[in-house]
Coordinates of C-alpha atoms in Angstrom, one line a residue:
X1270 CA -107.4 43.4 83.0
X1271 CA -104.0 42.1 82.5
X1272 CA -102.8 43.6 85.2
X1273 CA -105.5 42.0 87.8
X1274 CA -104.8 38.9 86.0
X1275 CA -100.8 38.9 86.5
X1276 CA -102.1 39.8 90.4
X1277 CA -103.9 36.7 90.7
X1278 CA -101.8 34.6 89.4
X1279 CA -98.8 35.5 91.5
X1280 CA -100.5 35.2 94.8
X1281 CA -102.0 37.3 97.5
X1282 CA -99.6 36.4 99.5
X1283 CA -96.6 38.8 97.0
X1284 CA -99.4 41.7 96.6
X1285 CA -98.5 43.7 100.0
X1286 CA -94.7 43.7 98.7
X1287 CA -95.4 44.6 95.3
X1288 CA -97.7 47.3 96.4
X1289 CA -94.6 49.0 99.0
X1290 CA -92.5 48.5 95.6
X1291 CA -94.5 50.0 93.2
X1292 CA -95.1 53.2 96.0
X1293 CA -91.5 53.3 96.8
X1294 CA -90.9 53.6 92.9
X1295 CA -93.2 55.9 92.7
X1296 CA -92.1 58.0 95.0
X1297 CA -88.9 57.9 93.8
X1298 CA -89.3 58.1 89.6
X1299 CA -92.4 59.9 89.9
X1300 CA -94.6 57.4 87.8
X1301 CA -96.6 58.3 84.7
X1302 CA -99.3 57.1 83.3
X1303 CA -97.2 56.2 80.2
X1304 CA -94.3 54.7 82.1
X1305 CA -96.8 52.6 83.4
X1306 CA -98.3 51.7 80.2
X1307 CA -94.6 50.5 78.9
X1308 CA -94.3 48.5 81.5
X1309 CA -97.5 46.8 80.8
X1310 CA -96.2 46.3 76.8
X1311 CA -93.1 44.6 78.0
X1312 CA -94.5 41.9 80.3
X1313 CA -97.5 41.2 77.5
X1314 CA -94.6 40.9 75.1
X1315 CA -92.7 38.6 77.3
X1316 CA -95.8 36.6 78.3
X1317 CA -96.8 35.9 74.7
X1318 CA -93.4 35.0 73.7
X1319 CA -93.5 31.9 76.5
X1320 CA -96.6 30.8 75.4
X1321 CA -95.3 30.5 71.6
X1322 CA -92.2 28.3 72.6
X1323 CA -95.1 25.7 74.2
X1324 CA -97.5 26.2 71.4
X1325 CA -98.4 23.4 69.1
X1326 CA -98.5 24.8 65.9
X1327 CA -101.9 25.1 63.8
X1328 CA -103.1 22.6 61.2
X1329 CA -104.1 24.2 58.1
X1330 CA -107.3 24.8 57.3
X1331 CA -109.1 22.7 55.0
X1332 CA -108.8 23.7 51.6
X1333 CA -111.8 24.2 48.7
X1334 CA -110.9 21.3 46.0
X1335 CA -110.6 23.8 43.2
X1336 CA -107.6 25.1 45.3
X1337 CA -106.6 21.6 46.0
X1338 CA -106.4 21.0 42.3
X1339 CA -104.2 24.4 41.5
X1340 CA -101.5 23.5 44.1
X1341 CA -101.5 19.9 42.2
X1342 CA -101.0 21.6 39.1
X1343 CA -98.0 23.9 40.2
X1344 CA -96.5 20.8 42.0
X1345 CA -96.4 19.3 39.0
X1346 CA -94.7 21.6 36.4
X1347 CA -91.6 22.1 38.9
X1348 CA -89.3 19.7 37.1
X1349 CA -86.9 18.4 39.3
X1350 CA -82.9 17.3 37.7
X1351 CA -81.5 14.5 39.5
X1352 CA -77.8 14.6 38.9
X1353 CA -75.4 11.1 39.3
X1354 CA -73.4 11.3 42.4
X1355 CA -69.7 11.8 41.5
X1356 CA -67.8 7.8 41.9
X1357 CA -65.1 10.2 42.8
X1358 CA -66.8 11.3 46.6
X1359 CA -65.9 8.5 49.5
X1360 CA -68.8 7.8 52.0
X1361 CA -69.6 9.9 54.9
X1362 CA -68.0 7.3 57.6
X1363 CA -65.1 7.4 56.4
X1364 CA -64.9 11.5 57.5
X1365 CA -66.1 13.7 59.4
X1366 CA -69.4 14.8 59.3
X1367 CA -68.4 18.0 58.2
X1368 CA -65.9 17.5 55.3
X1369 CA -67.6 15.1 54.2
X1370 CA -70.9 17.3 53.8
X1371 CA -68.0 19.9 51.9
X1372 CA -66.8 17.4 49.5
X1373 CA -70.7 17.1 48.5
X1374 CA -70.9 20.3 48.1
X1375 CA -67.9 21.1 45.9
X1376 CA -68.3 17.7 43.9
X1377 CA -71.9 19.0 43.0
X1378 CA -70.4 22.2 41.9
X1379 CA -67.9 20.4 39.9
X1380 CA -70.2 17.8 38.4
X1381 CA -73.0 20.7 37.6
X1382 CA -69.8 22.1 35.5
X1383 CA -68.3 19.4 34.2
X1384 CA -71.9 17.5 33.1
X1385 CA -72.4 19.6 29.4
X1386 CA -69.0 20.0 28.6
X1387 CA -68.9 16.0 28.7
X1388 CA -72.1 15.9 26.5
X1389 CA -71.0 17.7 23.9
X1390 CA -68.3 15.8 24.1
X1391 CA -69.5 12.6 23.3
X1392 CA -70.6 14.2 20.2
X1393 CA -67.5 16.3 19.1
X1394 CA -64.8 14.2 20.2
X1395 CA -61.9 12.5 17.7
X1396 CA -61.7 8.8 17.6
X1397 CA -59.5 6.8 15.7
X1398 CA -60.3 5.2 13.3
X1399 CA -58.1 1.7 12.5
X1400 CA -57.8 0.8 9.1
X1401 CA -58.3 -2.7 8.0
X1402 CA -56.7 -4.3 5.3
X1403 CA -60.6 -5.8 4.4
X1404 CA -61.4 -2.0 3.6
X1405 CA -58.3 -0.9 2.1
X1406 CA -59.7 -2.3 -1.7
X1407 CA -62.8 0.3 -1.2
X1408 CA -61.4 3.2 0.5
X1409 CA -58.7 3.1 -2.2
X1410 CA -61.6 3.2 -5.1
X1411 CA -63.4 5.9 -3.1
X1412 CA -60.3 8.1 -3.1
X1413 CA -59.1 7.6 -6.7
X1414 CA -62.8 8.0 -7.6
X1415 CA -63.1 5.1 -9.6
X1416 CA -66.8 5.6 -11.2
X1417 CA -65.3 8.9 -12.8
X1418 CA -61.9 7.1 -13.6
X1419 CA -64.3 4.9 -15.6
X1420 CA -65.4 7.3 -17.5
X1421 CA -62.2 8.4 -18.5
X1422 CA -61.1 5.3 -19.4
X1423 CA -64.1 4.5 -21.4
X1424 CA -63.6 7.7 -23.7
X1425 CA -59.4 7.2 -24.4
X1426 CA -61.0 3.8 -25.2
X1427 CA -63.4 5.2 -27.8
X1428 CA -60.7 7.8 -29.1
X1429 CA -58.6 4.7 -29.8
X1430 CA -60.8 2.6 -31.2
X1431 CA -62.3 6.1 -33.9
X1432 CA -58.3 6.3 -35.3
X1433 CA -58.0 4.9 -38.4
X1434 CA -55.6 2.6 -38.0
X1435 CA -55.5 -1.1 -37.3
X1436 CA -56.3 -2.7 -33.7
X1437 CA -53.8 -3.3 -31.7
X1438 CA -54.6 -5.3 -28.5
X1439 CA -51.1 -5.0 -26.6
X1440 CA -50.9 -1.5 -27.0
X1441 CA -54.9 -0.5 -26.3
X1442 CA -54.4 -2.5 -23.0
X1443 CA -51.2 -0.3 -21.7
X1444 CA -52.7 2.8 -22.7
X1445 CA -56.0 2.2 -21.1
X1446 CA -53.9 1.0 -18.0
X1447 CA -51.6 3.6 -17.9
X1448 CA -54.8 6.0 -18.6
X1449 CA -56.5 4.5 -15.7
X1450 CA -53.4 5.0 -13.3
X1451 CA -53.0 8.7 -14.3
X1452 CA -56.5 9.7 -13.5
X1453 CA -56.5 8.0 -10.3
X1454 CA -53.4 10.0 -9.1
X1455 CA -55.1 12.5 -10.3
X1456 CA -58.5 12.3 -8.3
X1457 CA -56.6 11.4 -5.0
X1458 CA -54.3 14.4 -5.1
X1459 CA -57.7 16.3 -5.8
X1460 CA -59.1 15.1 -2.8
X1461 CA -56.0 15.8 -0.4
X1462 CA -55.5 19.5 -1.1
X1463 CA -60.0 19.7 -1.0
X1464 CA -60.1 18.0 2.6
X1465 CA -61.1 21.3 4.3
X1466 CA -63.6 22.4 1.9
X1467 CA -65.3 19.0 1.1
X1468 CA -66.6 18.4 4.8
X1469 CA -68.8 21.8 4.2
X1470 CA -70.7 19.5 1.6
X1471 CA -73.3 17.3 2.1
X1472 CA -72.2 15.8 -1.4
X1473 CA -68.4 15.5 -0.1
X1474 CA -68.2 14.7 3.7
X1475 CA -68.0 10.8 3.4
X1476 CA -64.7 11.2 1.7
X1477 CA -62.5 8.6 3.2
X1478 CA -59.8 11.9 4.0
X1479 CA -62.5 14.3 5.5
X1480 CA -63.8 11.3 7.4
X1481 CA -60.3 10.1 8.9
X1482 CA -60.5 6.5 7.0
X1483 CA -56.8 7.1 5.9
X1484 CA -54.2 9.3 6.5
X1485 CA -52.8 12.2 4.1
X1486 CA -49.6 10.6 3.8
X1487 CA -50.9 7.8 2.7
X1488 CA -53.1 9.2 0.1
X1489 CA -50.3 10.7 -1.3
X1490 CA -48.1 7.8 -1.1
X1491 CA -50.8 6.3 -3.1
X1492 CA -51.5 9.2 -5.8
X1493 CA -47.6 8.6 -6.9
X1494 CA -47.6 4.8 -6.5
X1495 CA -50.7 5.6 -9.6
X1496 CA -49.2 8.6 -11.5
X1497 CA -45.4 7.4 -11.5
X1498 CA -45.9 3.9 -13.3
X1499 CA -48.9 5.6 -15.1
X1500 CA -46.8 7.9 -16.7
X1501 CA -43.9 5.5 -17.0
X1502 CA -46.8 3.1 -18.8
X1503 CA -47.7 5.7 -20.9
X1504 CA -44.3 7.0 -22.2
X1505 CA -42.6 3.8 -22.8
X1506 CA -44.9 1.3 -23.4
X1507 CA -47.3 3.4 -25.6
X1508 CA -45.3 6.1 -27.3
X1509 CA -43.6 9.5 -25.5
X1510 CA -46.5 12.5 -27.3
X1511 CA -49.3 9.9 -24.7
X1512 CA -46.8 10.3 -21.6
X1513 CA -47.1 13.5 -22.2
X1514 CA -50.5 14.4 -22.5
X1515 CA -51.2 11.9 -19.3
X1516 CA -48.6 14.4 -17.1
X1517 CA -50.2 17.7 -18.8
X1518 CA -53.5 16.5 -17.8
X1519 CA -52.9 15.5 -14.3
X1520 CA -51.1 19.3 -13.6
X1521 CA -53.5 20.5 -15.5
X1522 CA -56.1 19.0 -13.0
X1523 CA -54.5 19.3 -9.8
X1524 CA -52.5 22.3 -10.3
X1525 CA -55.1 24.5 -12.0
X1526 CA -58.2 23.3 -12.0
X1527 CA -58.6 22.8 -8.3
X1528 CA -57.2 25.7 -6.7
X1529 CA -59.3 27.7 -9.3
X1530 CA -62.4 26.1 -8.2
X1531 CA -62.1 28.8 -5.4
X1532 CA -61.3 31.4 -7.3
X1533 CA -62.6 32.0 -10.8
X1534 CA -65.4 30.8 -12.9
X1535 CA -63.5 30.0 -15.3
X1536 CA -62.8 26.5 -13.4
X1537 CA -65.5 25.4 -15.7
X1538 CA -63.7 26.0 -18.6
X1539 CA -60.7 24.5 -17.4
X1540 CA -61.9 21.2 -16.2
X1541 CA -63.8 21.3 -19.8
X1542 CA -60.1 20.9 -21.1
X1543 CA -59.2 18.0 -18.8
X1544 CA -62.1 16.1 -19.6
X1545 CA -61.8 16.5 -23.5
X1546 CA -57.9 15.7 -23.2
X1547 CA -58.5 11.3 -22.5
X1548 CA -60.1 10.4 -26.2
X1549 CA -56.8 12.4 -27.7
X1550 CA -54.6 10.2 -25.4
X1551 CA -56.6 7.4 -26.8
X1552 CA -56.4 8.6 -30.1
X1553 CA -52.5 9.8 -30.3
X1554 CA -52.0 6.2 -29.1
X1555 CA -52.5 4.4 -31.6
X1556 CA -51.8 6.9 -34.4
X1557 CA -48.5 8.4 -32.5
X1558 CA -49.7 11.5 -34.1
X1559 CA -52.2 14.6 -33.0
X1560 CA -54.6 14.4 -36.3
X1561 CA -58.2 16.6 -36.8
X1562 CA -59.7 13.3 -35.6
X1563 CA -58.3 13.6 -32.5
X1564 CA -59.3 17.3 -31.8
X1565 CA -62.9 16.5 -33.3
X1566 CA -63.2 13.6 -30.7
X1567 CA -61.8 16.2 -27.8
X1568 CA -64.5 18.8 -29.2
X1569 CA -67.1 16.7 -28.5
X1570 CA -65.9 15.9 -25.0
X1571 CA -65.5 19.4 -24.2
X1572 CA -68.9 20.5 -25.3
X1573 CA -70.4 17.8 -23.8
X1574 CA -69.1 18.6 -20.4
X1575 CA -71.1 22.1 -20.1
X1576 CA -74.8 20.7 -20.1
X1577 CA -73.8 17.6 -18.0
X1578 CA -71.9 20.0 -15.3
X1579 CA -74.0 22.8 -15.4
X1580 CA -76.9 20.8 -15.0
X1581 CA -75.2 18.8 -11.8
X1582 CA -74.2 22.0 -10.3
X1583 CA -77.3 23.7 -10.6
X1584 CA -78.8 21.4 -7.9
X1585 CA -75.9 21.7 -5.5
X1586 CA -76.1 25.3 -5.5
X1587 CA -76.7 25.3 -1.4
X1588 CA -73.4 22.8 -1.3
X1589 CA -70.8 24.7 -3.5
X1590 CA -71.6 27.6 -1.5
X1591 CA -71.3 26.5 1.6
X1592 CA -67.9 25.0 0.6
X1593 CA -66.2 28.1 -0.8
X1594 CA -66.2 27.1 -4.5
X1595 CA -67.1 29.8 -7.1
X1596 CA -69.1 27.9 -9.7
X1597 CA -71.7 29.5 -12.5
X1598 CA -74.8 28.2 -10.6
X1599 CA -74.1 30.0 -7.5
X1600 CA -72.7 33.2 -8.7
X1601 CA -73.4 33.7 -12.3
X1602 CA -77.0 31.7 -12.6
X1603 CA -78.0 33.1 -16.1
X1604 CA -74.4 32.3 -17.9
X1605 CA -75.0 28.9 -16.6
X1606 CA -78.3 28.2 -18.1
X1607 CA -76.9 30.2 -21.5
X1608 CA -73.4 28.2 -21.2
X1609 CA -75.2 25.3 -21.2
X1610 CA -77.3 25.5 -24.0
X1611 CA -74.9 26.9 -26.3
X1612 CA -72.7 24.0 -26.0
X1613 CA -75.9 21.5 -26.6
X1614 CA -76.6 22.7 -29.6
X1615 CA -72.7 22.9 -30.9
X1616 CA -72.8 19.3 -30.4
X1617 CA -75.1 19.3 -33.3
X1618 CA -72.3 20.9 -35.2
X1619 CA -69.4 19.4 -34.2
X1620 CA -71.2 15.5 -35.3
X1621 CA -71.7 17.3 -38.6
X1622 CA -67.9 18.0 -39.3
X1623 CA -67.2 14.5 -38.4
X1624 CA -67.7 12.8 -42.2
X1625 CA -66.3 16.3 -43.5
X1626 CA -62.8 15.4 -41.8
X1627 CA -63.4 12.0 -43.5
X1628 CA -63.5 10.5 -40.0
X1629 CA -67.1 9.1 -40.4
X1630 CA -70.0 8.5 -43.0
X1631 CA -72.6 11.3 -43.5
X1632 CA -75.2 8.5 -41.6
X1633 CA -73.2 9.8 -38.7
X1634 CA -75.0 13.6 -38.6
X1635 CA -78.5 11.7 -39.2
X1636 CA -78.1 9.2 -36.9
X1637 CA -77.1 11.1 -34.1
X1638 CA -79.3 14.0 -34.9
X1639 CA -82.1 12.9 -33.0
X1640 CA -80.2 12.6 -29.2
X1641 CA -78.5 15.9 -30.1
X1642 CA -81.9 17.1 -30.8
X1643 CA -83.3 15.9 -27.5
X1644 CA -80.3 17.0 -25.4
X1645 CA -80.9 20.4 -27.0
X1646 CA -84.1 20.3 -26.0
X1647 CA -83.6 19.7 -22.3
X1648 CA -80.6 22.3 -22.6
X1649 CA -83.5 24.7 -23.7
X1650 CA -85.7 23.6 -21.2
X1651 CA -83.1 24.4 -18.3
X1652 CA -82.7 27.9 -19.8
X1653 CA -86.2 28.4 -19.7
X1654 CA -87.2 27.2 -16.2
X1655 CA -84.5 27.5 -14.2
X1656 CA -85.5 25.0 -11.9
X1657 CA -84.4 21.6 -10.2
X1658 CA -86.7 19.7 -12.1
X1659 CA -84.8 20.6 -15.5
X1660 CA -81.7 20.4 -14.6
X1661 CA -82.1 17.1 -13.8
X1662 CA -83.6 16.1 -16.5
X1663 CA -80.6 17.4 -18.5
X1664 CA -78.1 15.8 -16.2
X1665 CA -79.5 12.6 -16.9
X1666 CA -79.8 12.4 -20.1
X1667 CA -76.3 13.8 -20.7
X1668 CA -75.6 10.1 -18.5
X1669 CA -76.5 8.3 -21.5
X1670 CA -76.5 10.6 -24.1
X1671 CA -72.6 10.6 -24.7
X1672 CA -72.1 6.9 -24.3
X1673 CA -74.8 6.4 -27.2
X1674 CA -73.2 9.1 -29.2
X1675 CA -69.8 7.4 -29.1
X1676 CA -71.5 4.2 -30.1
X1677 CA -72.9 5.5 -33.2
X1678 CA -69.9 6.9 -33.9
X1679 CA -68.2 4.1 -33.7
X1680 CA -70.5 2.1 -35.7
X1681 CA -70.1 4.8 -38.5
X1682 CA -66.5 5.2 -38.7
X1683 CA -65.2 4.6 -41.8
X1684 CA -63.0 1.5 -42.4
X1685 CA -59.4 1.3 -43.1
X1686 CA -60.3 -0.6 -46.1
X1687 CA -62.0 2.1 -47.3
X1688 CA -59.2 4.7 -46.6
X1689 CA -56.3 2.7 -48.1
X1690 CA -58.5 2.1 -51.1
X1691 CA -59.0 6.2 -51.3
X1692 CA -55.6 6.7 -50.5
X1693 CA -54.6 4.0 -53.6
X1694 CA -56.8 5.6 -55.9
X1695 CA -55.7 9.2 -54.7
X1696 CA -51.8 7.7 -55.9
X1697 CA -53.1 5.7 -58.6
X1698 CA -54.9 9.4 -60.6
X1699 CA -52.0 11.4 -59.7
X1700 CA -49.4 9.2 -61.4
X1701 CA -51.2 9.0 -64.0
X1702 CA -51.5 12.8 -64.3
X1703 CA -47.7 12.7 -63.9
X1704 CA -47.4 10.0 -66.7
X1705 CA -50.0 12.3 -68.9
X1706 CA -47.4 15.2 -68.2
X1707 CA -44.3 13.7 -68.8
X1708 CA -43.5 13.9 -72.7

C-alpha cells in the first residue's frame, strides 16, 4: 500500500522512468523479494523521520485527580537548597559568555566546599577576649577562689581566737591577712596547672583561665604578687613557726595535692591535711608555739573534711570522670560512703577530748553532741543509700554544721582567768609541798 501511495504522490508523469529503472536493476542485481522488502523499510523509516521533525508534540492526557494529588505530594518533599552566590564572581557582561558560565561553575564548587567548614566555624573559632580593668576585681576573686579563701580565713580565725592567750588585735589582723594572701596564691597556681582538665567539667569550665578571661602569665604574676608578701606577712609580722606553716601548706597544696588528684586516691587524704593546717596557723599565732590545742582544732578540720567532700564528690561523679581525676566516688564508691561515716562519727570523739586537754568545759561534748549526732546520722544515711539525694543532704549540713561547731566551741573555751588561777594554785600547792619538805 505504501508503495502505491509513494507512486501517487510522485506523479504519473515519473512512473514510466521509474518502471525502466526498477527493470534495468532488476535485470542487472537480480531482485528478491527480500531486497525489495529492505528497500521498502528504508524509505518508511526515512518518511517517518520527516514527519517527526514537523510534528507538534502531544499534550498529555488528562490525569485522574488521585494521580493529580500523588505528583503534588512527590513535588513537594523534593527539598530544594538555595546556596548565596559567591560576592567574589563578577557579572556575566563583563566576560564572555563562556568564562563567565566557568567561573559559576567552579565558584559553586568552591562555595558548596567552603559553606560547612565556615559553619562550624562560627562555632569553634578563637576570639579574643579584651580584659577590662571594670572586670579585673572579679576575675581576680574567681581565680584565687575567694568563697573557699573565706573559709580558710574563717577557721585560722577560730584557731586564734580557741588559744588561751590574750587577744591581740594587731597581730590577729596580719595573720588573717597574710593567711588570706597564702591561700589565694594557692588557689590560682591550682587553677593554672588544672586548665586542661577543668574545661572537661561542667562544674570547672567558667574558670576565668579555661575561658580565656586572663592570661597564664598573668595568673601567675598574680599567685606570687599573693604568696610572696603572704609569706613575708606571715614570717615577720606574726612570728617565723606561721611563715612556715603558710609556705608548707601552699606546696603542700600545689605541689602534691593537685598533681595527685590524677593519680591516687589518696588526694583525699592529702587535701584533708591542707585543710586542717589554717586553725594551727591561727593557733601557733598567737601562742608562737604548736600546743595539743592546736592539733585538736586541726583534728577536727581534718575529719570534718571527709563527709563534706565525699558527699560533694559523690554528685559529680559524671564530672571528675570525664576530667581525669581519680577520686573515691568514681573509682572506689563503697570506701567513700565508709570513709565518710567513719570520720562523722570521730567528730563525736575528738569534741569529747576537747575539755580533757583542758581546752574547753565538759558543756562542750553536750552541747555539741546533738549536731554531731545529726551529721552522723546523714553520714549513715549516705552509706546506706548511696544516692544523690543523701549526699546532699550530708553536704549541706556539713555547710553549717562546722561553723556552728566552732561557735560552741568558742563559747565554751575556758577563760584565761580561769587558767592563770589553776596555774596559781598549781604553784601555790607545790611550794607548799616544798616548804612541808624542807626541814
Amino acid at each position: 500500500g505504501l508503495f502505491v501511495w509513494h507512486l501517487k504522490n510522485t506523479g504519473v508523469r515519473q512512473i514510466p522512468c521509474q518502471f525502466v529503472h526498477l527493470c534495468r536493476v532488476a535485470n542487472d542485481r537480480l531482485i528478491t523479494f527480500q531486497y525489495f522488502n529492505f528497500l521498502k523499510r528504508m524509505y518508511v523509516t526515512q518518511y517517518n523521520k520527516d514527519l517527526s521533525q514537523r510534528a507538534k508534540p502531544k499534550s498529555d492526557s488528562v490525569a485522574s485527580p488521585f494521580r493529580e494529588l500523588q505528583h503534588l505530594d512527590q513535588e513537594k518533599k523534593i527539598i530544594h537548597k538555595i546556596r548565596p552566590v559567591s560576592p567574589v564572581l563578577q557579572p556575566l557582561s563583563e566576560t564572555s559568555s563562556g568564562n563567565g558560565l566557568r567561573e559559576m561553575k567552579s565558584a559553586a564548587e568552591t562555595e558548596d566546599s567552603i559553606t560547612p567548614v565556615r559553619a562550624e566555624s562560627k562555632d569553634r573559632q578563637w576570639k579574643e577576649m579584651k580584659l577590662r580593668l571594670d572586670d579585673l576585681p572579679g576575675i581576680l576573686a574567681r581565680l584565687s577562689k575567694i568563697k573557699l579563701t573565706a573559709l580558710v580565713v574563717s577557721t585560722a580565725s577560730a584557731g586564734f581566737a580557741m588559744a588561751p592567750v590574750p587577744f591581740d588585735l594587731t597581730c590577729f589582723l596580719l595573720a588573717s591577712l597574710g593567711t588570706g594572701l597564702a591561700s589565694c596564691a594557692a588557689n590560682s597556681i591550682n587553677q593554672f596547672f588544672e586548665v586542661p582538665f577543668d574545661s572537661n567539667m561542667n562544674r570547672t569550665k567558667n574558670r576565668p583561665l579555661v575561658r580565656g578571661q586572663i592570661s597564664p602569665l598573668l595568673a601567675v604574676c598574680f599567685a606570687a604578687s599573693c604568696g610572696v608578701p603572704g609569706i613575708a606577712l606571715l614570717t615577720l609580722g606574726v612570728n617565723p613557726l606561721t611563715g612556715a606553716l603558710g609556705a608548707f601548706n601552699i606546696f603542700l597544696y600545689t605541689c602534691c595535692y593537685t598533681p595527685m588528684k590524677r593519680m591516687s586516691i589518696a588526694n583525699t587524704w592529702v587535701g584533708a591535711v591542707v585543710g586542717a593546717i589554717p586553725p594551727v596557723m591561727g593557733w601557733t599565732a598567737a601562742t608562737g608555739s604548736l600546743d595539743a590545742g592546736a592539733l585538736l582544732l586541726g583534728g577536727i578540720l581534718y575529719s570534718w573534711q571527709f563527709p563534706h567532700f565525699n558527699a560533694l564528690s559523690w554528685g559529680l561523679r559524671e564530672d571528675y570522670s570525664r576530667g581525669g581525676y581519680c577520686m573515691m566516688s568514681v573509682t572506689h564508691p563503697g570506701l567513700c560512703r565508709r570513709v565518710a561515716l567513719r570520720h562523722c562519727l570521730a567528730l563525736i570523739g575528738l569534741s569529747t577530748v576537747a575539755p580533757v586537754l583542758d581546752i574547753t568545759t565538759w558543756t562542750f561534748p553536750i552541747i555539741s553532741l546533738p549536731i554531731n549526732l545529726y551529721i552522723s546520722y546523714l553520714g549513715f544515711r549516705f552509706y546506706r543509700d548511696a544516692d544523690r539525694s543523701s549526699s546532699r543532704k550530708l553536704f549541706f549540713c556539713s555547710l553549717w554544721h562546722l561553723p556552728m561547731l566552732l561557735l560552741v566551741m568558742f563559747t565554751c573555751k575556758k577563760s584565761v582567768l580561769e587558767k592563770e588561777e589553776k596555774g596559781d594554785l598549781l604553784s601555790g600547792n607545790h611550794g607548799r609541798a616544798m616548804e612541808i619538805r624542807l626541814p
